[in-house]
Coordinates of C-alpha atoms in Angstrom, one line a residue:
M1045 CA 0.0 0.0 0.0
N1046 CA 1.3 3.4 -0.9
K1047 CA 0.7 6.5 1.1
Y1048 CA 0.9 9.9 -0.5
I1049 CA 2.0 12.9 1.4
K1050 CA 1.0 16.3 0.1
T1051 CA 2.0 19.7 1.4
S1052 CA 0.1 22.8 0.4
L1053 CA 0.8 26.5 1.1
S1054 CA -1.6 29.3 0.5
S1055 CA -1.1 33.0 0.8
V1056 CA -4.3 35.0 1.1
M1057 CA -4.2 38.8 0.7
L1058 CA -6.5 40.5 3.2
A1059 CA -9.3 42.3 1.4
G1060 CA -8.4 45.5 3.2
T1061 CA -7.3 46.9 6.5
L1062 CA -8.3 50.4 7.2
F1063 CA -5.9 53.2 8.2
A1064 CA -6.8 56.7 9.4
G1065 CA -5.7 58.9 12.1
F1066 CA -2.3 59.7 13.6
P1067 CA -1.0 60.2 17.1
S1068 CA -0.3 63.8 18.0
I1069 CA 3.4 64.5 17.4
D1070 CA 5.3 67.7 17.7
A1071 CA 7.5 67.7 14.6
S1072 CA 10.1 70.1 15.8
S1073 CA 13.7 69.1 15.1
K1074 CA 14.1 67.6 18.5
D1075 CA 11.0 65.4 18.4
F1076 CA 11.5 63.4 15.2
G1077 CA 12.4 60.3 17.3
L1078 CA 9.1 58.4 17.0
L1079 CA 9.0 59.1 13.3
H1080 CA 12.6 57.9 12.8
K1081 CA 11.7 54.6 14.5
A1082 CA 9.1 54.1 11.9
E1083 CA 11.8 54.0 9.2
A1084 CA 13.3 50.8 10.7
S1085 CA 10.0 48.9 10.5
S1086 CA 8.6 47.9 7.2
F1087 CA 4.9 47.8 6.6
S1088 CA 2.8 45.6 4.5
S1089 CA 2.0 46.6 0.9
N1090 CA -1.1 44.5 1.3
S1091 CA -2.7 47.2 3.4
S1092 CA -5.4 49.4 2.0
L1093 CA -3.3 52.6 2.6
D1094 CA -3.6 53.8 -1.0
L1095 CA -0.6 56.0 -1.6
A1096 CA -1.6 56.8 -5.2
I1097 CA -4.4 59.0 -3.9
V1098 CA -2.3 60.8 -1.4
N1099 CA -2.5 64.6 -1.8
E1100 CA 0.9 65.5 -0.4
E1101 CA 0.4 69.2 -0.6
K1102 CA -2.9 69.1 1.3
L1103 CA -1.6 66.6 3.9
I1104 CA 1.4 68.8 4.7
E1105 CA -0.9 71.9 4.9
S1106 CA -3.0 69.9 7.5
F1107 CA 0.1 69.0 9.5
I1108 CA 1.0 72.6 9.8
K1109 CA -2.5 73.8 10.5
R1110 CA -2.9 71.2 13.3
G1111 CA 0.5 72.1 14.9
L1112 CA 2.1 68.8 14.0
L1113 CA 4.7 70.4 11.8
S1114 CA 6.4 73.7 12.1
K1115 CA 5.4 76.2 9.4
N1116 CA 9.1 77.0 9.1
A1117 CA 10.1 73.4 8.3
S1118 CA 12.3 73.0 5.3
A1119 CA 11.2 71.1 2.2
E1120 CA 13.3 68.2 3.3
E1121 CA 11.8 68.1 6.8
K1122 CA 8.3 68.2 5.3
Q1123 CA 9.0 65.3 3.0
K1124 CA 10.6 63.3 5.8
F1125 CA 7.7 63.9 8.1
L1126 CA 5.2 62.9 5.4
K1127 CA 7.1 59.8 4.6
N1128 CA 7.3 58.6 8.1
Y1129 CA 3.6 59.5 8.7
L1130 CA 2.6 57.3 5.9
Q1131 CA 4.9 54.5 7.1
I1132 CA 3.2 54.5 10.5
K1133 CA -0.2 54.7 8.9
G1134 CA 0.7 51.7 6.7
K1135 CA 1.3 49.3 9.6
Q1136 CA -1.3 46.6 10.2
S1137 CA -3.9 47.6 12.8
G1138 CA -3.8 44.3 14.5
V1139 CA -7.6 43.8 14.0
K1140 CA -8.8 41.3 11.4
E1141 CA -12.5 40.5 11.0
S1142 CA -13.7 37.0 10.1
D1143 CA -14.5 36.8 6.4
P1144 CA -16.8 33.8 5.5
L1145 CA -16.1 34.3 1.8
A1146 CA -12.3 34.5 2.1
A1147 CA -11.6 31.0 0.8
K1148 CA -13.8 31.3 -2.2
V1149 CA -12.5 34.8 -3.0
K1150 CA -8.9 33.4 -2.8
A1151 CA -9.7 30.5 -5.1
A1152 CA -11.4 32.7 -7.7
E1153 CA -8.6 35.2 -7.7
A1154 CA -6.0 32.4 -8.1
E1155 CA -8.0 31.1 -11.2
K1156 CA -8.0 34.6 -12.7
Q1157 CA -4.3 35.0 -12.1
S1158 CA -3.6 31.7 -13.6
K1159 CA -5.6 32.6 -16.7
F1160 CA -3.8 35.9 -16.9
K1161 CA -0.4 34.2 -16.7
D1162 CA -1.2 31.9 -19.6
F1163 CA -3.0 34.6 -21.6
N1164 CA -1.7 35.4 -25.1
N1165 CA -4.9 36.5 -27.0
G1166 CA -3.1 35.9 -30.3
L1167 CA -0.3 38.3 -29.4
L1168 CA 1.8 39.2 -32.4
N1169 CA 5.4 38.4 -32.8
G1170 CA 7.7 41.4 -33.0
K1171 CA 8.3 42.7 -36.5
G1172 CA 10.2 45.9 -36.0
N1173 CA 12.6 47.7 -38.2
K1174 CA 16.1 46.7 -37.3
N1175 CA 19.3 48.7 -37.7
G1176 CA 18.4 52.2 -38.5
H1177 CA 15.7 54.9 -38.1
L1178 CA 12.2 55.0 -39.5
K1179 CA 12.2 57.1 -42.6
G1180 CA 10.2 60.3 -42.7
N1181 CA 7.6 61.4 -40.2
P1182 CA 5.1 58.9 -38.9
E1183 CA 1.6 59.0 -40.3
P1184 CA -1.2 60.2 -38.0
V1185 CA -3.0 57.5 -36.0
K1186 CA -5.4 55.5 -38.2
E1187 CA -8.2 54.6 -35.8
G1188 CA -10.1 51.4 -36.3
T1189 CA -13.8 50.9 -35.5
S1190 CA -14.9 49.7 -32.1
P1191 CA -16.8 46.4 -32.2
G1192 CA -19.1 47.8 -29.5
V1193 CA -19.6 47.1 -25.8
N1194 CA -18.4 43.7 -24.8
K1195 CA -18.8 43.9 -21.0
K1196 CA -20.7 46.3 -18.8
G1197 CA -20.3 47.0 -15.1
K1198 CA -23.3 47.9 -13.0
L1199 CA -22.1 50.4 -10.4
L1200 CA -24.1 51.4 -7.3
T1201 CA -23.2 54.8 -5.8
I1202 CA -24.5 55.6 -2.4
M1203 CA -23.9 59.1 -0.8
V1204 CA -24.0 59.1 3.0
E1205 CA -23.7 61.9 5.5
Y1206 CA -22.8 61.6 9.2
S1207 CA -25.1 62.5 12.1
D1208 CA -22.8 65.4 13.0
F1209 CA -21.4 66.4 9.6
T1210 CA -23.7 66.8 6.6
H1211 CA -22.7 67.4 3.0
N1212 CA -22.0 70.8 1.5
N1213 CA -19.8 71.9 4.5
L1214 CA -16.6 72.3 2.5
T1215 CA -14.8 75.5 1.7
P1216 CA -12.8 76.6 -1.4
E1217 CA -9.7 76.8 0.8
E1218 CA -9.9 73.1 1.8
T1219 CA -10.2 71.5 -1.6
D1220 CA -9.2 72.1 -5.3
N1221 CA -12.4 70.3 -6.4
F1222 CA -14.8 72.7 -4.8
Y1223 CA -18.5 72.9 -5.8
T1224 CA -21.2 74.9 -4.1
D1225 CA -23.5 71.9 -4.1
Y1226 CA -22.5 68.3 -4.2
H1227 CA -25.9 67.1 -5.2
T1228 CA -26.9 63.8 -6.7
E1229 CA -26.7 65.2 -10.2
H1230 CA -23.1 66.2 -9.7
F1231 CA -22.1 62.6 -9.0
E1232 CA -24.2 61.1 -11.7
A1233 CA -22.6 63.4 -14.3
M1234 CA -19.0 62.7 -12.9
I1235 CA -19.5 58.9 -12.8
F1236 CA -22.1 58.1 -15.5
G1237 CA -22.1 61.2 -17.7
D1238 CA -21.9 61.2 -21.5
K1239 CA -19.8 63.7 -23.6
G1240 CA -20.3 67.3 -22.4
E1241 CA -22.4 66.4 -19.4
F1242 CA -19.7 66.6 -16.7
I1243 CA -18.7 70.2 -15.9
G1244 CA -15.6 70.9 -13.7
P1245 CA -15.4 73.3 -10.8
N1246 CA -14.2 76.1 -13.0
G1247 CA -16.7 75.5 -15.8
E1248 CA -14.4 73.2 -17.9
I1249 CA -15.9 70.2 -19.7
L1250 CA -14.4 67.0 -18.3
V1251 CA -14.5 63.3 -19.0
S1252 CA -16.7 61.2 -16.7
Q1253 CA -15.7 57.8 -15.2
K1254 CA -17.9 56.1 -17.8
Q1255 CA -16.2 57.9 -20.7
Y1256 CA -12.8 57.2 -19.3
Y1257 CA -13.3 53.4 -19.2
E1258 CA -14.9 53.5 -22.7
E1259 CA -11.9 55.3 -24.1
Q1260 CA -9.4 53.0 -22.4
S1261 CA -11.2 49.9 -23.6
G1262 CA -11.7 50.9 -27.2
G1263 CA -15.4 51.3 -26.6
T1264 CA -15.8 47.7 -25.4
Y1265 CA -16.3 48.2 -21.6
T1266 CA -18.6 50.7 -20.0
I1267 CA -20.4 51.3 -16.7
E1268 CA -23.9 52.2 -15.9
G1269 CA -26.0 52.9 -12.7
N1270 CA -27.2 55.7 -10.5
A1271 CA -26.3 57.7 -7.5
Y1272 CA -28.6 57.7 -4.4
G1273 CA -28.5 60.1 -1.5
W1274 CA -27.8 61.9 0.5
L1275 CA -28.7 59.2 3.1
K1276 CA -28.2 59.7 6.8
V1277 CA -26.2 57.2 8.8
P1278 CA -26.5 57.0 12.6
G1279 CA -22.9 57.4 13.6
T1280 CA -20.7 60.4 13.8
A1281 CA -17.6 61.1 11.7
A1282 CA -15.4 60.0 14.6
Y1283 CA -17.3 56.8 15.0
Y1284 CA -16.6 55.7 11.4
G1285 CA -13.2 57.4 10.9
G1286 CA -11.6 58.3 14.2
E1287 CA -8.2 56.9 15.0
K1288 CA -7.1 54.4 17.5
G1289 CA -4.0 55.1 19.7
T1290 CA -1.9 53.3 17.1
G1291 CA -2.9 55.7 14.3
H1292 CA -5.4 53.5 12.6
D1293 CA -9.2 53.8 12.0
N1294 CA -11.4 53.0 14.9
V1295 CA -12.1 49.6 13.7
T1296 CA -14.0 48.2 16.7
P1297 CA -16.6 49.5 17.3
G1298 CA -17.4 51.6 14.3
G1299 CA -14.9 52.0 11.5
A1300 CA -15.4 52.3 7.8
K1301 CA -16.7 48.7 7.6
Q1302 CA -19.5 49.7 9.9
L1303 CA -20.2 52.6 7.6
V1304 CA -20.7 50.1 4.8
K1305 CA -23.2 48.1 6.9
D1306 CA -25.1 51.2 8.0
A1307 CA -25.2 52.4 4.3
L1308 CA -26.9 49.1 3.4
I1309 CA -29.5 49.6 6.1
A1310 CA -30.1 53.2 5.0
A1311 CA -30.3 52.1 1.3
K1312 CA -33.0 49.6 2.1
K1313 CA -35.0 52.1 4.1
A1314 CA -34.8 54.6 1.1
G1315 CA -36.0 51.9 -1.3
V1316 CA -32.8 51.8 -3.4
P1317 CA -33.3 49.0 -6.0
L1318 CA -30.4 46.8 -4.9
Q1319 CA -31.7 44.0 -7.0
D1320 CA -30.7 45.9 -10.1
Y1321 CA -27.0 45.8 -9.1
D1322 CA -26.5 42.0 -8.9
L1323 CA -25.5 40.8 -12.3
E1324 CA -22.0 39.3 -11.7
D1325 CA -20.4 36.6 -9.6
P1326 CA -16.8 38.0 -9.5
H1327 CA -15.6 35.5 -6.9
D1328 CA -17.4 32.5 -8.4
L1329 CA -19.1 31.7 -5.1
D1330 CA -20.9 28.7 -6.6
G1331 CA -17.7 27.4 -8.1
D1332 CA -19.1 26.8 -11.6
G1333 CA -16.5 28.9 -13.4
N1334 CA -19.1 31.5 -14.5
F1335 CA -18.3 35.0 -13.4
W1336 CA -21.2 36.6 -15.2
E1337 CA -24.2 35.5 -13.2
K1338 CA -26.0 36.7 -10.0
D1339 CA -24.4 35.8 -6.7
G1340 CA -26.6 37.5 -4.2
L1341 CA -24.3 40.5 -3.7
V1342 CA -24.1 44.0 -5.2
D1343 CA -21.4 43.8 -7.9
H1344 CA -19.7 47.2 -7.6
L1345 CA -20.4 49.5 -4.7
Q1346 CA -19.1 53.1 -4.3
I1347 CA -19.8 54.8 -1.0
I1348 CA -19.3 58.6 -1.0
H1349 CA -19.2 60.1 2.5
S1350 CA -19.7 63.8 3.5
G1351 CA -16.5 65.7 4.1
M1352 CA -12.9 65.2 2.8
G1353 CA -10.8 62.1 2.8
Q1354 CA -7.9 61.8 5.2
E1355 CA -5.5 61.3 2.3
A1356 CA -5.9 65.0 1.7
G1357 CA -5.7 66.1 5.3
G1358 CA -9.3 65.5 6.2
G1359 CA -10.3 69.2 6.2
T1360 CA -12.5 70.1 9.1
L1361 CA -12.7 66.5 10.2
G1362 CA -9.0 66.0 10.5
D1363 CA -8.2 62.5 11.9
D1364 CA -11.9 61.7 12.0
A1365 CA -11.9 61.5 8.2
I1366 CA -11.8 58.2 6.4
W1367 CA -8.9 57.3 4.2
S1368 CA -10.3 56.5 0.8
H1369 CA -9.8 52.8 0.0
R1370 CA -11.1 49.6 -1.6
S1371 CA -11.9 46.7 0.7
A1372 CA -14.5 44.1 1.5
V1373 CA -16.9 43.2 4.3
F1374 CA -19.7 40.6 4.1
Y1375 CA -23.0 42.0 5.2
D1376 CA -26.3 40.4 4.2
P1377 CA -28.9 40.4 7.0
D1378 CA -31.3 38.5 4.8
G1379 CA -28.8 35.7 4.1
L1380 CA -26.8 35.2 1.0
G1381 CA -29.1 34.7 -2.0
V1382 CA -32.2 35.5 0.1
G1383 CA -34.2 38.7 -0.3
L1384 CA -32.3 41.8 -1.6
P1385 CA -28.5 41.5 -2.4
G1386 CA -26.1 42.2 0.4
F1387 CA -22.7 44.0 0.3
Y1388 CA -19.2 42.7 0.1
D1389 CA -16.7 44.5 -2.2
Y1390 CA -16.8 48.2 -1.8
T1391 CA -14.9 51.5 -2.4
V1392 CA -15.1 54.6 -0.2
M1393 CA -14.4 58.1 -1.5
P1394 CA -15.0 61.6 -0.1
E1395 CA -17.5 64.2 -1.1
D1396 CA -15.0 66.3 -3.0
G1397 CA -13.3 63.3 -4.7
A1398 CA -12.1 63.8 -8.3
M1399 CA -12.9 61.4 -11.1
G1400 CA -9.3 60.1 -11.1
V1401 CA -9.6 58.8 -7.6
F1402 CA -13.0 57.2 -8.4
A1403 CA -11.6 55.5 -11.6
H1404 CA -8.5 54.4 -9.7
E1405 CA -10.4 52.7 -6.9
Y1406 CA -12.8 51.1 -9.5
G1407 CA -9.7 49.7 -11.1
H1408 CA -8.9 47.9 -7.8
D1409 CA -12.5 46.7 -7.8
L1410 CA -11.9 45.1 -11.2
G1411 CA -8.8 43.4 -10.0
L1412 CA -5.8 45.7 -10.6
P1413 CA -3.0 46.2 -8.0
D1414 CA -1.3 49.5 -7.3
E1415 CA 1.7 50.4 -9.5
Y1416 CA 3.4 52.9 -7.4
D1417 CA 6.1 52.7 -4.7
T1418 CA 3.7 51.0 -2.2
Q1419 CA 6.2 51.2 0.6
Y1420 CA 6.9 55.0 0.0
T1421 CA 10.6 54.4 0.2
G1422 CA 11.4 57.7 -1.6
T1423 CA 13.6 55.9 -4.1
G1424 CA 11.2 56.7 -6.9
E1425 CA 9.0 54.7 -9.2
A1426 CA 9.2 53.8 -12.9
V1427 CA 5.5 54.2 -13.6
G1428 CA 4.8 57.6 -11.9
Y1429 CA 2.3 59.7 -13.8
W1430 CA 2.2 57.3 -16.7
S1431 CA -0.5 55.2 -15.2
I1432 CA -3.7 55.9 -13.3
M1433 CA -2.8 53.1 -10.9
A1434 CA 0.2 55.1 -9.8
S1435 CA 0.5 58.9 -9.6
G1436 CA -1.5 59.4 -12.8
S1437 CA -4.8 59.4 -10.8
W1438 CA -3.9 63.0 -9.7
A1439 CA -3.2 64.4 -13.3
G1440 CA -5.0 67.4 -14.6
K1441 CA -5.2 71.2 -14.1
V1442 CA -7.7 70.4 -11.3
P1443 CA -5.8 67.6 -9.6
G1444 CA -7.4 64.3 -10.3
A1445 CA -9.9 65.5 -12.8
E1446 CA -7.9 64.4 -15.9
P1447 CA -6.1 61.1 -15.0
T1448 CA -3.7 59.5 -17.3
G1449 CA -4.5 56.1 -18.9
F1450 CA -3.9 52.5 -17.7
S1451 CA -0.4 51.0 -18.1
P1452 CA 0.1 48.4 -20.8
W1453 CA 0.3 45.7 -18.1
A1454 CA -3.0 46.8 -16.6
K1455 CA -4.7 46.8 -20.1
Q1456 CA -3.4 43.3 -20.7
Y1457 CA -5.0 42.2 -17.4
F1458 CA -8.3 43.7 -18.4
Q1459 CA -8.0 42.1 -21.9
S1460 CA -7.6 38.7 -20.1
A1461 CA -10.4 39.3 -17.6
L1462 CA -12.9 41.3 -19.6
G1463 CA -12.1 40.7 -23.3
G1464 CA -12.8 43.5 -25.8
E1465 CA -10.2 45.9 -27.3
W1466 CA -8.1 47.0 -24.3
T1467 CA -4.8 46.0 -26.0
A1468 CA -3.1 43.6 -28.3
P1469 CA 0.6 44.1 -27.6
T1470 CA 3.4 43.1 -29.9
V1471 CA 5.6 40.5 -28.2
L1472 CA 9.4 40.3 -28.5
E1473 CA 11.3 37.4 -27.0
W1474 CA 14.4 38.3 -25.0
D1475 CA 16.7 36.4 -27.4
E1476 CA 15.4 38.6 -30.3
V1477 CA 16.8 41.8 -28.5
T1478 CA 20.2 42.7 -30.0
T1479 CA 22.8 45.3 -29.2
K1480 CA 22.1 46.9 -32.6
G1481 CA 18.5 47.6 -31.6
T1482 CA 15.0 47.1 -33.1
Q1483 CA 12.5 49.9 -33.7
F1484 CA 8.8 49.8 -33.6
L1485 CA 6.2 52.4 -34.6
L1486 CA 3.8 52.9 -31.6
D1487 CA 0.4 54.5 -31.7
Q1488 CA -0.3 57.0 -28.9
A1489 CA -1.4 55.4 -25.7
N1490 CA -5.0 56.6 -25.9
S1491 CA -5.6 54.9 -29.3
P1492 CA -6.4 51.3 -28.5
L1493 CA -7.9 50.9 -32.0
G1494 CA -4.9 52.2 -33.9
K1495 CA -3.3 50.3 -36.8
N1496 CA 0.3 50.3 -35.6
N1497 CA 1.9 48.7 -32.6
Q1498 CA -0.1 49.5 -29.4
A1499 CA 2.5 48.3 -27.0
I1500 CA 5.7 46.3 -27.0
R1501 CA 6.1 43.4 -24.5
V1502 CA 9.5 41.9 -24.1
N1503 CA 9.4 38.4 -22.5
L1504 CA 12.3 38.3 -20.0
P1505 CA 14.1 35.1 -19.0
E1506 CA 12.5 33.2 -16.2
K1507 CA 13.5 34.6 -12.9
K1508 CA 15.9 32.6 -10.8
T1509 CA 15.7 32.9 -7.1
P1510 CA 18.8 31.6 -5.2
V1511 CA 18.0 29.7 -2.0
N1512 CA 20.1 28.4 0.8
T1513 CA 21.9 25.1 0.9
P1514 CA 19.6 22.3 2.2
A1515 CA 20.2 21.2 5.8
A1516 CA 20.4 17.6 4.5
G1517 CA 19.9 15.9 1.1
S1518 CA 20.1 17.7 -2.2
F1519 CA 16.8 19.6 -2.5
E1520 CA 14.4 21.9 -0.7
Y1521 CA 10.8 22.8 -1.6
W1522 CA 10.2 26.6 -2.0
G1523 CA 6.7 27.9 -1.9
G1524 CA 7.5 31.1 -3.8
Q1525 CA 6.4 34.6 -3.0
A1526 CA 3.0 35.8 -4.3
D1527 CA -0.4 36.9 -3.2
E1528 CA -3.6 34.9 -3.8
T1529 CA -1.9 31.7 -4.6
D1530 CA -1.8 28.0 -3.7
T1531 CA 1.4 25.9 -4.1
N1532 CA 1.6 22.2 -3.6
M1533 CA 4.2 19.5 -3.4
V1534 CA 3.1 15.8 -3.7
T1535 CA 5.4 12.8 -3.2
N1536 CA 4.8 9.1 -3.1
V1537 CA 6.1 7.1 -0.1
D1538 CA 6.2 3.3 -0.2
L1539 CA 5.4 2.0 3.3
T1540 CA 5.0 -1.6 2.4
G1541 CA 5.9 -3.8 5.4
K1542 CA 6.2 -0.8 7.7
T1543 CA 4.2 -0.6 11.0
T1544 CA 5.0 3.1 11.8
A1545 CA 6.0 6.2 9.9
A1546 CA 7.1 9.7 11.0
L1547 CA 7.4 12.9 9.0
T1548 CA 9.7 15.6 10.1
F1549 CA 10.9 18.8 8.4
D1550 CA 12.6 22.1 8.8
A1551 CA 10.7 25.2 7.8
W1552 CA 11.5 28.8 7.2
Y1553 CA 8.6 31.2 6.6
D1554 CA 7.6 34.8 6.3
I1555 CA 3.8 35.2 6.6
E1556 CA 1.0 37.6 7.4
P1557 CA -0.4 36.3 10.7
Q1558 CA -3.9 34.8 10.6
W1559 CA -4.0 34.9 6.8
D1560 CA -1.3 32.6 5.4
F1561 CA -1.4 28.9 6.2
A1562 CA 0.3 25.6 5.4
F1563 CA -1.0 22.1 5.9
V1564 CA 0.3 18.6 5.5
Q1565 CA -2.0 15.8 4.4
V1566 CA -1.8 12.1 3.7
S1567 CA -3.8 9.8 1.4
T1568 CA -4.0 6.0 1.5
D1569 CA -6.3 5.6 -1.5
N1570 CA -4.2 7.0 -4.3
G1571 CA -5.2 10.6 -3.7
A1572 CA -9.0 10.1 -3.6
T1573 CA -9.3 11.4 -0.1
W1574 CA -6.8 13.3 2.2
K1575 CA -6.4 13.5 5.9
S1576 CA -4.7 16.5 7.6
L1577 CA -1.9 15.8 10.0
G1578 CA -1.6 17.8 13.2
N1579 CA 0.9 18.5 16.0
N1580 CA 1.5 21.0 18.8
N1581 CA 2.0 23.8 16.2
T1582 CA -1.3 23.3 14.4
R1583 CA -4.9 24.4 15.1
S1584 CA -8.2 23.2 13.7
D1585 CA -10.2 26.5 13.9
V1586 CA -8.5 28.4 11.1
V1587 CA -10.9 27.5 8.4
D1588 CA -14.5 26.4 8.2
E1589 CA -13.5 22.9 7.0
G1590 CA -11.6 22.4 10.2
S1591 CA -8.4 21.2 8.6
K1592 CA -5.3 21.3 10.8
H1593 CA -3.2 24.0 9.3
L1594 CA 0.4 24.7 10.0
K1595 CA 1.0 28.4 10.3
L1596 CA 4.1 28.2 8.0
H1597 CA 5.1 29.6 4.6
A1598 CA 7.9 29.0 2.2
W1599 CA 10.5 26.2 2.6
F1600 CA 10.0 22.6 3.6
H1601 CA 12.9 20.3 4.0
W1602 CA 12.4 16.5 4.3
N1603 CA 14.6 14.7 6.7
N1604 CA 15.3 11.2 5.6

């Protein structure tokens, strides 16, 4: 009889941990000690501290106004204070809520990432002009014809105001995106407006979130929906956004996730047609591989709160403001699939939020990661203003009102996940790159239907990661480094004639507590069923299935 031993490691990225608020610190030259300590501690890039939407100028203004930073501070001191402020804000809050959908969300995301990894969509082999320059001036872009909308997102926008801070309490001095009235029509024009319908704060005609996604996708992806509000929620601004002593949102009780729950209650009372906003199953909750069917949850939820976001200093609210973010919290009082749809994935933005911030957060909702220096190291970033998922979300004369486009990588992800006409990059293999060079004629980035090369992708050699020398034997198993992934090692062990067997191993791991797990299983029926093994380092209450999971990640070494 053969027994099979299987090890499996999974790394689950938390849907979002909220960060807002900051301990009072006098940033005179003699009191930078606490901030300096923050530099020595790294913080997780898996947090929901979205640095792409940070308004540095407004944040620094708020530091000075609140007495946290001297008005005479040098530019270097201001940047140092800001950097360390963000590093402290980016540390985990230590509070993680139970998520009953986490396992299914992880599995669906792993499937999407696997599909994206193998995606080629008929990508073209590179056919550039080698050795020399292109002759003459390039012809103007020759646009093709869009085949029409391929996919459509149904976006629910709910505007909520606190019990102690209603909307329309902003001043022109607080925000660059000031309107005298942030009424429902304003948000419907900014999010869903057609050409000429969205007017900026200075009377300029701007592009709506809907138009932006249509332009980026070659007219094959669009959004539709309505804005509802303003709806009153029972809590104060501090209840939902106030900081803890550690500088994070007041996550228990209250917190931004409670705002999401209270928004659902208010929406039901107001008669918002939630049933119209459940058309997708983005996490494949029923496991049938169909992402385009109802799942009992609102597909895309945007919550707009009264007041400013803390990423721009918070205005009058200061540390009681919520930091704009994308996250998830499961809330469905009727029960999943019963009655009206519940809430899960959501984004939260402020009353004065610009279209670029809204489009950036919606990009997260569709599966995109950030592309900026997520640890705010100050060493710079290659993407910068070239992508909306980096600093480009703040582009425009009115900051954030005219964001730059998606990066070629982001467009290729959308092409894999949504289809349509996002991009068809020309591919060049690494061994085709020569010292003499190869030239390609590229269409401008906002011409996804152009007739020339839209983007050039160079396939680099497979990355090699050096590991340490095995403690014994010739090999080690390495689980890799990635989010939303499962890795497995399976080996056959012949125990014929044996009465006992023991498994021992050395392990090295670097994990996010409570969210990354490893487990060891055995099968005595050729892999038909598996039994989890446990010891003093395991627990059985980590997942619903009750498997005994080792809280390990990375290397396993088999002693033999």
